[in-house]
C-alpha positions as protocol buffer text, in pm:
chain_id: "A"
residue {
  index: 1
  type: MET
  ca { x: -1392 y: -2145 z: -974 }
}
residue {
  index: 2
  type: ALA
  ca { x: -1288 y: -1808 z: -1112 }
}
residue {
  index: 3
  type: LEU
  ca { x: -1428 y: -1485 z: -981 }
}
residue {
  index: 4
  type: PRO
  ca { x: -1705 y: -1343 z: -1198 }
}
residue {
  index: 5
  type: ASP
  ca { x: -1596 y: -1054 z: -1412 }
}
residue {
  index: 6
  type: ALA
  ca { x: -1752 y: -720 z: -1334 }
}
residue {
  index: 7
  type: GLN
  ca { x: -2001 y: -602 z: -1593 }
}
residue {
  index: 8
  type: PRO
  ca { x: -1858 y: -322 z: -1807 }
}
residue {
  index: 9
  type: ALA
  ca { x: -2015 y: 17 z: -1756 }
}
residue {
  index: 10
  type: PRO
  ca { x: -2232 y: 139 z: -2045 }
}
residue {
  index: 11
  type: ALA
  ca { x: -2055 y: 375 z: -2278 }
}
residue {
  index: 12
  type: LEU
  ca { x: -2147 y: 742 z: -2243 }
}
residue {
  index: 13
  type: THR
  ca { x: -2243 y: 928 z: -2553 }
}
residue {
  index: 14
  type: PRO
  ca { x: -2124 y: 1287 z: -2600 }
}
residue {
  index: 15
  type: SER
  ca { x: -2469 y: 1412 z: -2508 }
}
residue {
  index: 16
  type: SER
  ca { x: -2500 y: 1201 z: -2193 }
}
residue {
  index: 17
  type: ALA
  ca { x: -2145 y: 1231 z: -2053 }
}
residue {
  index: 18
  type: PRO
  ca { x: -2140 y: 1486 z: -1770 }
}
residue {
  index: 19
  type: PRO
  ca { x: -1809 y: 1668 z: -1800 }
}
residue {
  index: 20
  type: VAL
  ca { x: -1838 y: 1837 z: -1460 }
}
residue {
  index: 21
  type: GLY
  ca { x: -1907 y: 1508 z: -1280 }
}
residue {
  index: 22
  type: ALA
  ca { x: -1624 y: 1332 z: -1461 }
}
residue {
  index: 23
  type: ALA
  ca { x: -1381 y: 1607 z: -1364 }
}
residue {
  index: 24
  type: ARG
  ca { x: -1501 y: 1587 z: -1003 }
}
residue {
  index: 25
  type: VAL
  ca { x: -1443 y: 1213 z: -988 }
}
residue {
  index: 26
  type: GLY
  ca { x: -1095 y: 1259 z: -1132 }
}
residue {
  index: 27
  type: ALA
  ca { x: -1012 y: 1526 z: -877 }
}
residue {
  index: 28
  type: LEU
  ca { x: -1134 y: 1308 z: -590 }
}
residue {
  index: 29
  type: THR
  ca { x: -924 y: 1018 z: -713 }
}
residue {
  index: 30
  type: VAL
  ca { x: -613 y: 1233 z: -732 }
}
residue {
  index: 31
  type: ALA
  ca { x: -684 y: 1370 z: -384 }
}
residue {
  index: 32
  type: ALA
  ca { x: -730 y: 1017 z: -247 }
}
residue {
  index: 33
  type: MET
  ca { x: -398 y: 906 z: -394 }
}
residue {
  index: 34
  type: ALA
  ca { x: -223 y: 1215 z: -254 }
}
residue {
  index: 35
  type: VAL
  ca { x: -359 y: 1149 z: 96 }
}
residue {
  index: 36
  type: THR
  ca { x: -249 y: 787 z: 72 }
}
residue {
  index: 37
  type: VAL
  ca { x: 104 y: 879 z: -35 }
}
residue {
  index: 38
  type: VAL
  ca { x: 157 y: 1136 z: 241 }
}
residue {
  index: 39
  type: LEU
  ca { x: 15 y: 920 z: 520 }
}
residue {
  index: 40
  type: TRP
  ca { x: 197 y: 605 z: 407 }
}
residue {
  index: 41
  type: ALA
  ca { x: 522 y: 803 z: 398 }
}
residue {
  index: 42
  type: SER
  ca { x: 461 y: 915 z: 755 }
}
residue {
  index: 43
  type: ALA
  ca { x: 401 y: 551 z: 855 }
}
residue {
  index: 44
  type: PHE
  ca { x: 762 y: 453 z: 775 }
}
residue {
  index: 45
  type: VAL
  ca { x: 885 y: 724 z: 1011 }
}
residue {
  index: 46
  type: GLY
  ca { x: 629 y: 637 z: 1277 }
}
residue {
  index: 47
  type: VAL
  ca { x: 716 y: 269 z: 1271 }
}
residue {
  index: 48
  type: ARG
  ca { x: 1085 y: 349 z: 1302 }
}
residue {
  index: 49
  type: ALA
  ca { x: 1022 y: 581 z: 1600 }
}
residue {
  index: 50
  type: VAL
  ca { x: 786 y: 347 z: 1788 }
}
residue {
  index: 51
  type: GLY
  ca { x: 997 y: 40 z: 1706 }
}
residue {
  index: 52
  type: HIS
  ca { x: 1243 y: 135 z: 1980 }
}
residue {
  index: 53
  type: ASP
  ca { x: 978 y: 48 z: 2241 }
}
residue {
  index: 54
  type: LEU
  ca { x: 757 y: -212 z: 2071 }
}
residue {
  index: 55
  type: ASP
  ca { x: 875 y: -513 z: 1873 }
}
residue {
  index: 56
  type: ALA
  ca { x: 737 y: -600 z: 1529 }
}
residue {
  index: 57
  type: GLY
  ca { x: 453 y: -826 z: 1646 }
}
residue {
  index: 58
  type: ALA
  ca { x: 330 y: -601 z: 1926 }
}
residue {
  index: 59
  type: LEU
  ca { x: 337 y: -296 z: 1699 }
}
residue {
  index: 60
  type: THR
  ca { x: 146 y: -483 z: 1429 }
}
residue {
  index: 61
  type: LEU
  ca { x: -134 y: -578 z: 1668 }
}
residue {
  index: 62
  type: GLY
  ca { x: -150 y: -233 z: 1824 }
}
residue {
  index: 63
  type: ARG
  ca { x: -165 y: -57 z: 1489 }
}
residue {
  index: 64
  type: VAL
  ca { x: -430 y: -277 z: 1325 }
}
residue {
  index: 65
  type: ALA
  ca { x: -642 y: -294 z: 1643 }
}
residue {
  index: 66
  type: VAL
  ca { x: -658 y: 87 z: 1656 }
}
residue {
  index: 67
  type: GLY
  ca { x: -720 y: 87 z: 1281 }
}
residue {
  index: 68
  type: THR
  ca { x: -1010 y: -155 z: 1316 }
}
residue {
  index: 69
  type: ALA
  ca { x: -1168 y: 58 z: 1588 }
}
residue {
  index: 70
  type: ALA
  ca { x: -1133 y: 373 z: 1375 }
}
residue {
  index: 71
  type: LEU
  ca { x: -1269 y: 199 z: 1065 }
}
residue {
  index: 72
  type: THR
  ca { x: -1568 y: 72 z: 1264 }
}
residue {
  index: 73
  type: VAL
  ca { x: -1656 y: 431 z: 1352 }
}
residue {
  index: 74
  type: ILE
  ca { x: -1600 y: 550 z: 994 }
}
residue {
  index: 75
  type: LEU
  ca { x: -1811 y: 267 z: 851 }
}
residue {
  index: 76
  type: GLY
  ca { x: -2089 y: 331 z: 1102 }
}
residue {
  index: 77
  type: ILE
  ca { x: -2102 y: 702 z: 1018 }
}
residue {
  index: 78
  type: ALA
  ca { x: -2099 y: 628 z: 644 }
}
residue {
  index: 79
  type: ARG
  ca { x: -2386 y: 381 z: 674 }
}
residue {
  index: 80
  type: LEU
  ca { x: -2592 y: 617 z: 891 }
}
residue {
  index: 81
  type: ARG
  ca { x: -2552 y: 894 z: 635 }
}
residue {
  index: 82
  type: ARG
  ca { x: -2654 y: 661 z: 355 }
}
residue {
  index: 83
  type: ARG
  ca { x: -2924 y: 498 z: 571 }
}
residue {
  index: 84
  type: ALA
  ca { x: -2815 y: 160 z: 443 }
}
residue {
  index: 85
  type: PRO
  ca { x: -2702 y: -151 z: 633 }
}
residue {
  index: 86
  type: VAL
  ca { x: -2352 y: -292 z: 596 }
}
residue {
  index: 87
  type: ARG
  ca { x: -2355 y: -553 z: 320 }
}
residue {
  index: 88
  type: LEU
  ca { x: -2095 y: -818 z: 389 }
}
residue {
  index: 89
  type: PRO
  ca { x: -1963 y: -1049 z: 116 }
}
residue {
  index: 90
  type: ARG
  ca { x: -2052 y: -1414 z: 148 }
}
residue {
  index: 91
  type: GLY
  ca { x: -1905 y: -1752 z: 71 }
}
residue {
  index: 92
  type: ARG
  ca { x: -1587 y: -1764 z: -132 }
}
residue {
  index: 93
  type: MET
  ca { x: -1579 y: -1385 z: -170 }
}
residue {
  index: 94
  type: LEU
  ca { x: -1575 y: -1343 z: 208 }
}
residue {
  index: 95
  type: VAL
  ca { x: -1292 y: -1596 z: 239 }
}
residue {
  index: 96
  type: LEU
  ca { x: -1087 y: -1407 z: -21 }
}
residue {
  index: 97
  type: VAL
  ca { x: -1144 y: -1073 z: 151 }
}
residue {
  index: 98
  type: LEU
  ca { x: -1038 y: -1218 z: 487 }
}
residue {
  index: 99
  type: ALA
  ca { x: -729 y: -1378 z: 333 }
}
residue {
  index: 100
  type: TRP
  ca { x: -644 y: -1044 z: 170 }
}
residue {
  index: 101
  type: GLY
  ca { x: -678 y: -873 z: 507 }
}
residue {
  index: 102
  type: VAL
  ca { x: -447 y: -1119 z: 682 }
}
residue {
  index: 103
  type: ALA
  ca { x: -184 y: -1067 z: 411 }
}
residue {
  index: 104
  type: TRP
  ca { x: -221 y: -687 z: 376 }
}
residue {
  index: 105
  type: PHE
  ca { x: -285 y: -574 z: 733 }
}
residue {
  index: 106
  type: GLY
  ca { x: -121 y: -862 z: 917 }
}
residue {
  index: 107
  type: ALA
  ca { x: 174 y: -1008 z: 728 }
}
residue {
  index: 108
  type: TYR
  ca { x: 272 y: -687 z: 544 }
}
residue {
  index: 109
  type: ASN
  ca { x: 278 y: -480 z: 863 }
}
residue {
  index: 110
  type: LEU
  ca { x: 470 y: -752 z: 1046 }
}
residue {
  index: 111
  type: THR
  ca { x: 746 y: -775 z: 785 }
}
residue {
  index: 112
  type: LEU
  ca { x: 759 y: -396 z: 748 }
}
residue {
  index: 113
  type: ASN
  ca { x: 792 y: -344 z: 1122 }
}
residue {
  index: 114
  type: ALA
  ca { x: 1058 y: -614 z: 1142 }
}
residue {
  index: 115
  type: ALA
  ca { x: 1251 y: -461 z: 850 }
}
residue {
  index: 116
  type: GLU
  ca { x: 1267 y: -127 z: 1029 }
}
residue {
  index: 117
  type: GLN
  ca { x: 1427 y: -299 z: 1327 }
}
residue {
  index: 118
  type: HIS
  ca { x: 1729 y: -344 z: 1096 }
}
residue {
  index: 119
  type: LEU
  ca { x: 1709 y: -58 z: 843 }
}
residue {
  index: 120
  type: ASP
  ca { x: 1639 y: 312 z: 863 }
}
residue {
  index: 121
  type: ALA
  ca { x: 1301 y: 438 z: 741 }
}
residue {
  index: 122
  type: GLY
  ca { x: 1431 y: 574 z: 411 }
}
residue {
  index: 123
  type: THR
  ca { x: 1613 y: 255 z: 310 }
}
residue {
  index: 124
  type: THR
  ca { x: 1308 y: 44 z: 398 }
}
residue {
  index: 125
  type: ALA
  ca { x: 1083 y: 269 z: 190 }
}
residue {
  index: 126
  type: LEU
  ca { x: 1320 y: 241 z: -108 }
}
residue {
  index: 127
  type: LEU
  ca { x: 1303 y: -140 z: -91 }
}
residue {
  index: 128
  type: VAL
  ca { x: 929 y: -166 z: -33 }
}
residue {
  index: 129
  type: ASN
  ca { x: 852 y: 64 z: -324 }
}
residue {
  index: 130
  type: ILE
  ca { x: 968 y: -178 z: -588 }
}
residue {
  index: 131
  type: ALA
  ca { x: 615 y: -310 z: -527 }
}
residue {
  index: 132
  type: PRO
  ca { x: 459 y: -106 z: -813 }
}
residue {
  index: 133
  type: MET
  ca { x: 675 y: -300 z: -1058 }
}
residue {
  index: 134
  type: LEU
  ca { x: 562 y: -627 z: -901 }
}
residue {
  index: 135
  type: VAL
  ca { x: 202 y: -506 z: -920 }
}
residue {
  index: 136
  type: ALA
  ca { x: 248 y: -437 z: -1290 }
}
residue {
  index: 137
  type: VAL
  ca { x: 379 y: -790 z: -1342 }
}
residue {
  index: 138
  type: LEU
  ca { x: 93 y: -949 z: -1146 }
}
residue {
  index: 139
  type: ALA
  ca { x: -165 y: -722 z: -1310 }
}
residue {
  index: 140
  type: GLY
  ca { x: -33 y: -825 z: -1649 }
}
residue {
  index: 141
  type: PHE
  ca { x: -81 y: -1192 z: -1565 }
}
residue {
  index: 142
  type: LEU
  ca { x: -395 y: -1186 z: -1352 }
}
residue {
  index: 143
  type: LEU
  ca { x: -584 y: -868 z: -1444 }
}
residue {
  index: 144
  type: ARG
  ca { x: -492 y: -860 z: -1815 }
}
residue {
  index: 145
  type: GLU
  ca { x: -367 y: -503 z: -1792 }
}
residue {
  index: 146
  type: GLY
  ca { x: -100 y: -570 z: -2052 }
}
residue {
  index: 147
  type: PHE
  ca { x: 276 y: -619 z: -2068 }
}
residue {
  index: 148
  type: PRO
  ca { x: 486 y: -331 z: -2201 }
}
residue {
  index: 149
  type: ARG
  ca { x: 799 y: -457 z: -2373 }
}
residue {
  index: 150
  type: ARG
  ca { x: 1011 y: -235 z: -2154 }
}
residue {
  index: 151
  type: LEU
  ca { x: 897 y: -423 z: -1843 }
}
residue {
  index: 152
  type: LEU
  ca { x: 1198 y: -656 z: -1851 }
}
residue {
  index: 153
  type: ALA
  ca { x: 1435 y: -363 z: -1888 }
}
residue {
  index: 154
  type: GLY
  ca { x: 1274 y: -195 z: -1589 }
}
residue {
  index: 155
  type: ILE
  ca { x: 1305 y: -513 z: -1384 }
}
residue {
  index: 156
  type: ALA
  ca { x: 1674 y: -536 z: -1467 }
}
residue {
  index: 157
  type: VAL
  ca { x: 1739 y: -176 z: -1362 }
}
residue {
  index: 158
  type: ALA
  ca { x: 1535 y: -212 z: -1043 }
}
residue {
  index: 159
  type: PHE
  ca { x: 1710 y: -538 z: -955 }
}
residue {
  index: 160
  type: THR
  ca { x: 2045 y: -364 z: -996 }
}
residue {
  index: 161
  type: GLY
  ca { x: 1930 y: -98 z: -752 }
}
residue {
  index: 162
  type: VAL
  ca { x: 1822 y: -359 z: -497 }
}
residue {
  index: 163
  type: VAL
  ca { x: 2160 y: -532 z: -527 }
}
residue {
  index: 164
  type: VAL
  ca { x: 2335 y: -199 z: -463 }
}
residue {
  index: 165
  type: ILE
  ca { x: 2122 y: -142 z: -153 }
}
residue {
  index: 166
  type: ALA
  ca { x: 2185 y: -495 z: -28 }
}
residue {
  index: 167
  type: VAL
  ca { x: 2561 y: -472 z: -76 }
}
residue {
  index: 168
  type: ALA
  ca { x: 2576 y: -127 z: 86 }
}
residue {
  index: 169
  type: THR
  ca { x: 2371 y: -228 z: 391 }
}
residue {
  index: 170
  type: THR
  ca { x: 2530 y: -568 z: 451 }
}
residue {
  index: 171
  type: SER
  ca { x: 2881 y: -420 z: 433 }
}
residue {
  index: 172
  type: GLY
  ca { x: 2792 y: -140 z: 676 }
}
residue {
  index: 173
  type: ARG
  ca { x: 2600 y: -125 z: 1002 }
}
residue {
  index: 174
  type: PHE
  ca { x: 2295 y: -311 z: 873 }
}
residue {
  index: 175
  type: ASP
  ca { x: 2242 y: -679 z: 795 }
}
residue {
  index: 176
  type: VAL
  ca { x: 2084 y: -878 z: 517 }
}
residue {
  index: 177
  type: ALA
  ca { x: 1778 y: -964 z: 728 }
}
residue {
  index: 178
  type: GLY
  ca { x: 1645 y: -611 z: 687 }
}
residue {
  index: 179
  type: VAL
  ca { x: 1682 y: -626 z: 308 }
}
residue {
  index: 180
  type: VAL
  ca { x: 1504 y: -963 z: 291 }
}
residue {
  index: 181
  type: LEU
  ca { x: 1221 y: -838 z: 514 }
}
residue {
  index: 182
  type: GLY
  ca { x: 1187 y: -521 z: 306 }
}
residue {
  index: 183
  type: LEU
  ca { x: 1160 y: -725 z: -13 }
}
residue {
  index: 184
  type: ALA
  ca { x: 908 y: -957 z: 154 }
}
residue {
  index: 185
  type: SER
  ca { x: 699 y: -650 z: 237 }
}
residue {
  index: 186
  type: ALA
  ca { x: 715 y: -545 z: -129 }
}
residue {
  index: 187
  type: VAL
  ca { x: 593 y: -888 z: -243 }
}
residue {
  index: 188
  type: LEU
  ca { x: 306 y: -885 z: 8 }
}
residue {
  index: 189
  type: TYR
  ca { x: 215 y: -530 z: -96 }
}
residue {
  index: 190
  type: ALA
  ca { x: 209 y: -626 z: -464 }
}
residue {
  index: 191
  type: GLY
  ca { x: 4 y: -941 z: -412 }
}
residue {
  index: 192
  type: ALA
  ca { x: -247 y: -768 z: -185 }
}
residue {
  index: 193
  type: ALA
  ca { x: -291 y: -471 z: -420 }
}
residue {
  index: 194
  type: THR
  ca { x: -351 y: -702 z: -715 }
}
residue {
  index: 195
  type: LEU
  ca { x: -605 y: -916 z: -527 }
}
residue {
  index: 196
  type: GLN
  ca { x: -779 y: -606 z: -394 }
}
residue {
  index: 197
  type: LYS
  ca { x: -820 y: -471 z: -748 }
}
residue {
  index: 198
  type: ARG
  ca { x: -982 y: -801 z: -843 }
}
residue {
  index: 199
  type: LEU
  ca { x: -1222 y: -797 z: -548 }
}
residue {
  index: 200
  type: LEU
  ca { x: -1328 y: -431 z: -551 }
}
residue {
  index: 201
  type: PRO
  ca { x: -1594 y: -473 z: -824 }
}
residue {
  index: 202
  type: HIS
  ca { x: -1774 y: -707 z: -582 }
}
residue {
  index: 203
  type: VAL
  ca { x: -1719 y: -539 z: -242 }
}
residue {
  index: 204
  type: ASP
  ca { x: -1723 y: -167 z: -168 }
}
residue {
  index: 205
  type: ALA
  ca { x: -1385 y: -25 z: -67 }
}
residue {
  index: 206
  type: LEU
  ca { x: -1475 y: 84 z: 286 }
}
residue {
  index: 207
  type: THR
  ca { x: -1640 y: -243 z: 385 }
}
residue {
  index: 208
  type: MET
  ca { x: -1350 y: -438 z: 238 }
}
residue {
  index: 209
  type: THR
  ca { x: -1094 y: -227 z: 424 }
}
residue {
  index: 210
  type: TRP
  ca { x: -1280 y: -271 z: 752 }
}
residue {
  index: 211
  type: LEU
  ca { x: -1313 y: -648 z: 709 }
}
residue {
  index: 212
  type: GLY
  ca { x: -948 y: -677 z: 605 }
}
residue {
  index: 213
  type: CYS
  ca { x: -823 y: -478 z: 903 }
}
residue {
  index: 214
  type: LEU
  ca { x: -1042 y: -685 z: 1136 }
}
residue {
  index: 215
  type: ALA
  ca { x: -900 y: -1006 z: 987 }
}
residue {
  index: 216
  type: GLY
  ca { x: -546 y: -873 z: 1030 }
}
residue {
  index: 217
  type: THR
  ca { x: -622 y: -790 z: 1394 }
}
residue {
  index: 218
  type: VAL
  ca { x: -750 y: -1140 z: 1466 }
}
residue {
  index: 219
  type: ALA
  ca { x: -445 y: -1292 z: 1295 }
}
residue {
  index: 220
  type: ALA
  ca { x: -215 y: -1076 z: 1512 }
}
residue {
  index: 221
  type: LEU
  ca { x: -381 y: -1170 z: 1843 }
}
residue {
  index: 222
  type: PRO
  ca { x: -95 y: -1411 z: 1937 }
}
residue {
  index: 223
  type: PHE
  ca { x: 112 y: -1095 z: 1993 }
}
residue {
  index: 224
  type: LEU
  ca { x: -131 y: -967 z: 2261 }
}
residue {
  index: 225
  type: PRO
  ca { x: 83 y: -1068 z: 2564 }
}
residue {
  index: 226
  type: ALA
  ca { x: 385 y: -892 z: 2412 }
}
residue {
  index: 227
  type: LEU
  ca { x: 178 y: -581 z: 2335 }
}
residue {
  index: 228
  type: VAL
  ca { x: 41 y: -563 z: 2691 }
}
residue {
  index: 229
  type: SER
  ca { x: 381 y: -601 z: 2857 }
}
residue {
  index: 230
  type: GLN
  ca { x: 569 y: -368 z: 2620 }
}
residue {
  index: 231
  type: ALA
  ca { x: 296 y: -102 z: 2617 }
}
residue {
  index: 232
  type: ALA
  ca { x: 305 y: -91 z: 2997 }
}
residue {
  index: 233
  type: ALA
  ca { x: 674 y: 1 z: 2987 }
}
residue {
  index: 234
  type: ALA
  ca { x: 660 y: 227 z: 2678 }
}
residue {
  index: 235
  type: PRO
  ca { x: 657 y: 608 z: 2705 }
}
residue {
  index: 236
  type: THR
  ca { x: 341 y: 800 z: 2625 }
}
residue {
  index: 237
  type: SER
  ca { x: 494 y: 927 z: 2299 }
}
residue {
  index: 238
  type: SER
  ca { x: 522 y: 571 z: 2165 }
}
residue {
  index: 239
  type: LEU
  ca { x: 165 y: 487 z: 2264 }
}
residue {
  index: 240
  type: LEU
  ca { x: 44 y: 799 z: 2086 }
}
residue {
  index: 241
  type: GLY
  ca { x: 254 y: 690 z: 1789 }
}
residue {
  index: 242
  type: VAL
  ca { x: 66 y: 360 z: 1776 }
}
residue {
  index: 243
  type: VAL
  ca { x: -265 y: 546 z: 1786 }
}
residue {
  index: 244
  type: TYR
  ca { x: -148 y: 772 z: 1502 }
}
residue {
  index: 245
  type: LEU
  ca { x: -38 y: 473 z: 1293 }
}
residue {
  index: 246
  type: GLY
  ca { x: -373 y: 303 z: 1348 }
}
residue {
  index: 247
  type: ILE
  ca { x: -593 y: 602 z: 1263 }
}
residue {
  index: 248
  type: PHE
  ca { x: -409 y: 785 z: 987 }
}
residue {
  index: 249
  type: PRO
  ca { x: -176 y: 557 z: 780 }
}
residue {
  index: 250
  type: THR
  ca { x: -408 y: 259 z: 842 }
}
residue {
  index: 251
  type: ALA
  ca { x: -778 y: 352 z: 872 }
}
residue {
  index: 252
  type: ILE
  ca { x: -770 y: 667 z: 659 }
}
residue {
  index: 253
  type: ALA
  ca { x: -491 y: 589 z: 411 }
}
residue {
  index: 254
  type: PHE
  ca { x: -606 y: 235 z: 334 }
}
residue {
  index: 255
  type: THR
  ca { x: -959 y: 367 z: 276 }
}
residue {
  index: 256
  type: THR
  ca { x: -839 y: 636 z: 36 }
}
residue {
  index: 257
  type: TRP
  ca { x: -618 y: 375 z: -134 }
}
residue {
  index: 258
  type: GLY
  ca { x: -917 y: 145 z: -187 }
}
residue {
  index: 259
  type: TYR
  ca { x: -1118 y: 437 z: -325 }
}
residue {
  index: 260
  type: ALA
  ca { x: -844 y: 526 z: -575 }
}
residue {
  index: 261
  type: LEU
  ca { x: -774 y: 163 z: -669 }
}
residue {
  index: 262
  type: GLY
  ca { x: -1138 y: 114 z: -760 }
}
residue {
  index: 263
  type: ARG
  ca { x: -1110 y: 394 z: -1018 }
}
residue {
  index: 264
  type: VAL
  ca { x: -771 y: 343 z: -1185 }
}
residue {
  index: 265
  type: SER
  ca { x: -565 y: 42 z: -1289 }
}
residue {
  index: 266
  type: ALA
  ca { x: -367 y: -148 z: -1026 }
}
residue {
  index: 267
  type: GLY
  ca { x: -38 y: -54 z: -1191 }
}
residue {
  index: 268
  type: ARG
  ca { x: -131 y: 315 z: -1216 }
}
residue {
  index: 269
  type: ALA
  ca { x: -243 y: 329 z: -851 }
}
residue {
  index: 270
  type: ALA
  ca { x: 74 y: 159 z: -730 }
}
residue {
  index: 271
  type: ALA
  ca { x: 286 y: 389 z: -946 }
}
residue {
  index: 272
  type: SER
  ca { x: 144 y: 686 z: -756 }
}
residue {
  index: 273
  type: THR
  ca { x: 347 y: 572 z: -455 }
}
residue {
  index: 274
  type: TYR
  ca { x: 674 y: 666 z: -630 }
}
residue {
  index: 275
  type: ALA
  ca { x: 665 y: 978 z: -417 }
}
residue {
  index: 276
  type: VAL
  ca { x: 670 y: 784 z: -90 }
}
residue {
  index: 277
  type: PRO
  ca { x: 1049 y: 717 z: -61 }
}
residue {
  index: 278
  type: PRO
  ca { x: 1158 y: 1081 z: -116 }
}
residue {
  index: 279
  type: LEU
  ca { x: 901 y: 1194 z: 139 }
}
residue {
  index: 280
  type: VAL
  ca { x: 1020 y: 930 z: 385 }
}
residue {
  index: 281
  type: VAL
  ca { x: 1383 y: 1037 z: 344 }
}
residue {
  index: 282
  type: LEU
  ca { x: 1289 y: 1401 z: 408 }
}
residue {
  index: 283
  type: LEU
  ca { x: 1066 y: 1320 z: 707 }
}
residue {
  index: 284
  type: SER
  ca { x: 1314 y: 1081 z: 867 }
}
residue {
  index: 285
  type: TRP
  ca { x: 1591 y: 1339 z: 821 }
}
residue {
  index: 286
  type: ALA
  ca { x: 1380 y: 1613 z: 982 }
}
residue {
  index: 287
  type: LEU
  ca { x: 1222 y: 1407 z: 1261 }
}
residue {
  index: 288
  type: LEU
  ca { x: 1465 y: 1122 z: 1333 }
}
residue {
  index: 289
  type: ASP
  ca { x: 1793 y: 1267 z: 1209 }
}
residue {
  index: 290
  type: GLU
  ca { x: 1834 y: 960 z: 984 }
}
residue {
  index: 291
  type: VAL
  ca { x: 1950 y: 971 z: 624 }
}
residue {
  index: 292
  type: PRO
  ca { x: 2040 y: 663 z: 416 }
}
residue {
  index: 293
  type: ALA
  ca { x: 2403 y: 638 z: 308 }
}
residue {
  index: 294
  type: PRO
  ca { x: 2480 y: 793 z: -35 }
}
residue {
  index: 295
  type: VAL
  ca { x: 2537 y: 449 z: -189 }
}
residue {
  index: 296
  type: VAL
  ca { x: 2198 y: 335 z: -59 }
}
residue {
  index: 297
  type: LEU
  ca { x: 2034 y: 644 z: -207 }
}
residue {
  index: 298
  type: LEU
  ca { x: 2201 y: 565 z: -540 }
}
residue {
  index: 299
  type: GLY
  ca { x: 2061 y: 212 z: -527 }
}
residue {
  index: 300
  type: GLY
  ca { x: 1720 y: 351 z: -440 }
}
residue {
  index: 301
  type: VAL
  ca { x: 1729 y: 589 z: -734 }
}
residue {
  index: 302
  type: LEU
  ca { x: 1816 y: 297 z: -963 }
}
residue {
  index: 303
  type: ALA
  ca { x: 1538 y: 84 z: -817 }
}
residue {
  index: 304
  type: LEU
  ca { x: 1276 y: 357 z: -855 }
}
residue {
  index: 305
  type: ALA
  ca { x: 1401 y: 438 z: -1206 }
}
residue {
  index: 306
  type: GLY
  ca { x: 1355 y: 74 z: -1299 }
}
residue {
  index: 307
  type: VAL
  ca { x: 1004 y: 75 z: -1150 }
}
residue {
  index: 308
  type: ALA
  ca { x: 922 y: 389 z: -1349 }
}
residue {
  index: 309
  type: VAL
  ca { x: 1052 y: 238 z: -1673 }
}
residue {
  index: 310
  type: ALA
  ca { x: 848 y: -76 z: -1611 }
}
residue {
  index: 311
  type: THR
  ca { x: 518 y: 81 z: -1511 }
}
residue {
  index: 312
  type: LEU
  ca { x: 469 y: 434 z: -1639 }
}
residue {
  index: 313
  type: PRO
  ca { x: 228 y: 443 z: -1934 }
}
residue {
  index: 314
  type: ARG
  ca { x: 373 y: 516 z: -2273 }
}
residue {
  index: 315
  type: ARG
  ca { x: 254 y: 811 z: -2476 }
}
residue {
  index: 316
  type: PRO
  ca { x: 37 y: 708 z: -2769 }
}
residue {
  index: 317
  type: ARG
  ca { x: 208 y: 735 z: -3102 }
}
residue {
  index: 318
  type: PRO
  ca { x: 70 y: 1007 z: -3326 }
}
residue {
  index: 319
  type: VAL
  ca { x: -137 y: 880 z: -3615 }
}
residue {
  index: 320
  type: ARG
  ca { x: 24 y: 959 z: -3945 }
}
residue {
  index: 321
  type: THR
  ca { x: -202 y: 1109 z: -4208 }
}
residue {
  index: 322
  type: ARG
  ca { x: -134 y: 1114 z: -4574 }
}
């Protein structure tokens, strides 16, 4: 059974459209996307730094458990201010939200953390951020957001960039496992973003994010023994890093992402993350003294160029008048 389509909003007439309110909503959406980009960029660096003391599974559980706790507080405050109870989805919708949470907060974080055990933060970010192109492909099929003819050209360019990264890393001090894990993260990111866009008309963004993070935490519970033993031996800086990853790039950034995704197309929202890899490279250079090899950067530029070609909206053609 297909999900019911959201009812279209009534059209605003020139007399009824509030220009100030519309501008305010646009500004809030841009601000939400900017917060998401900056915090997600910091997550790549944080994962790389903490990954020296916690393995991929333990870090996943620690991050999403802290994120769930933070989101519980945020959701409680939001509901108290609105004086409204939390309305949970039911039936098939609840199952889909929980499955989305396991994929987005559980599997994505696990593959991302594992990738950064093999690759530096900048290289991982370059691989993961082919996801906007994958989102555009999935949105074209599943959300009927359209298929620009240049999509195939963008895919070809992006694929070339990925091949360059793979060849550069496997011939140097990295191995192919990191590249595969980075690409797996991109696929999970794209699938989760597309499903989230489909579900948001039926579940509010904050409740969905909270439920998803809770589902990811439950799915990661098998890593609890590893988290307990490794956290006991980890320095305080790494434990604080886990807390940071749970509160900021998880609880806050995923909430602002859901807010933005509910107001723009899936492809447009994902395209806003083009800025993540350059920020990651700068942050990892400043904080970790890590910079991807020049050949890897070249491959990343090709990959992001291909993503841009595939997903950026075209300018409307001017109408010719006689």
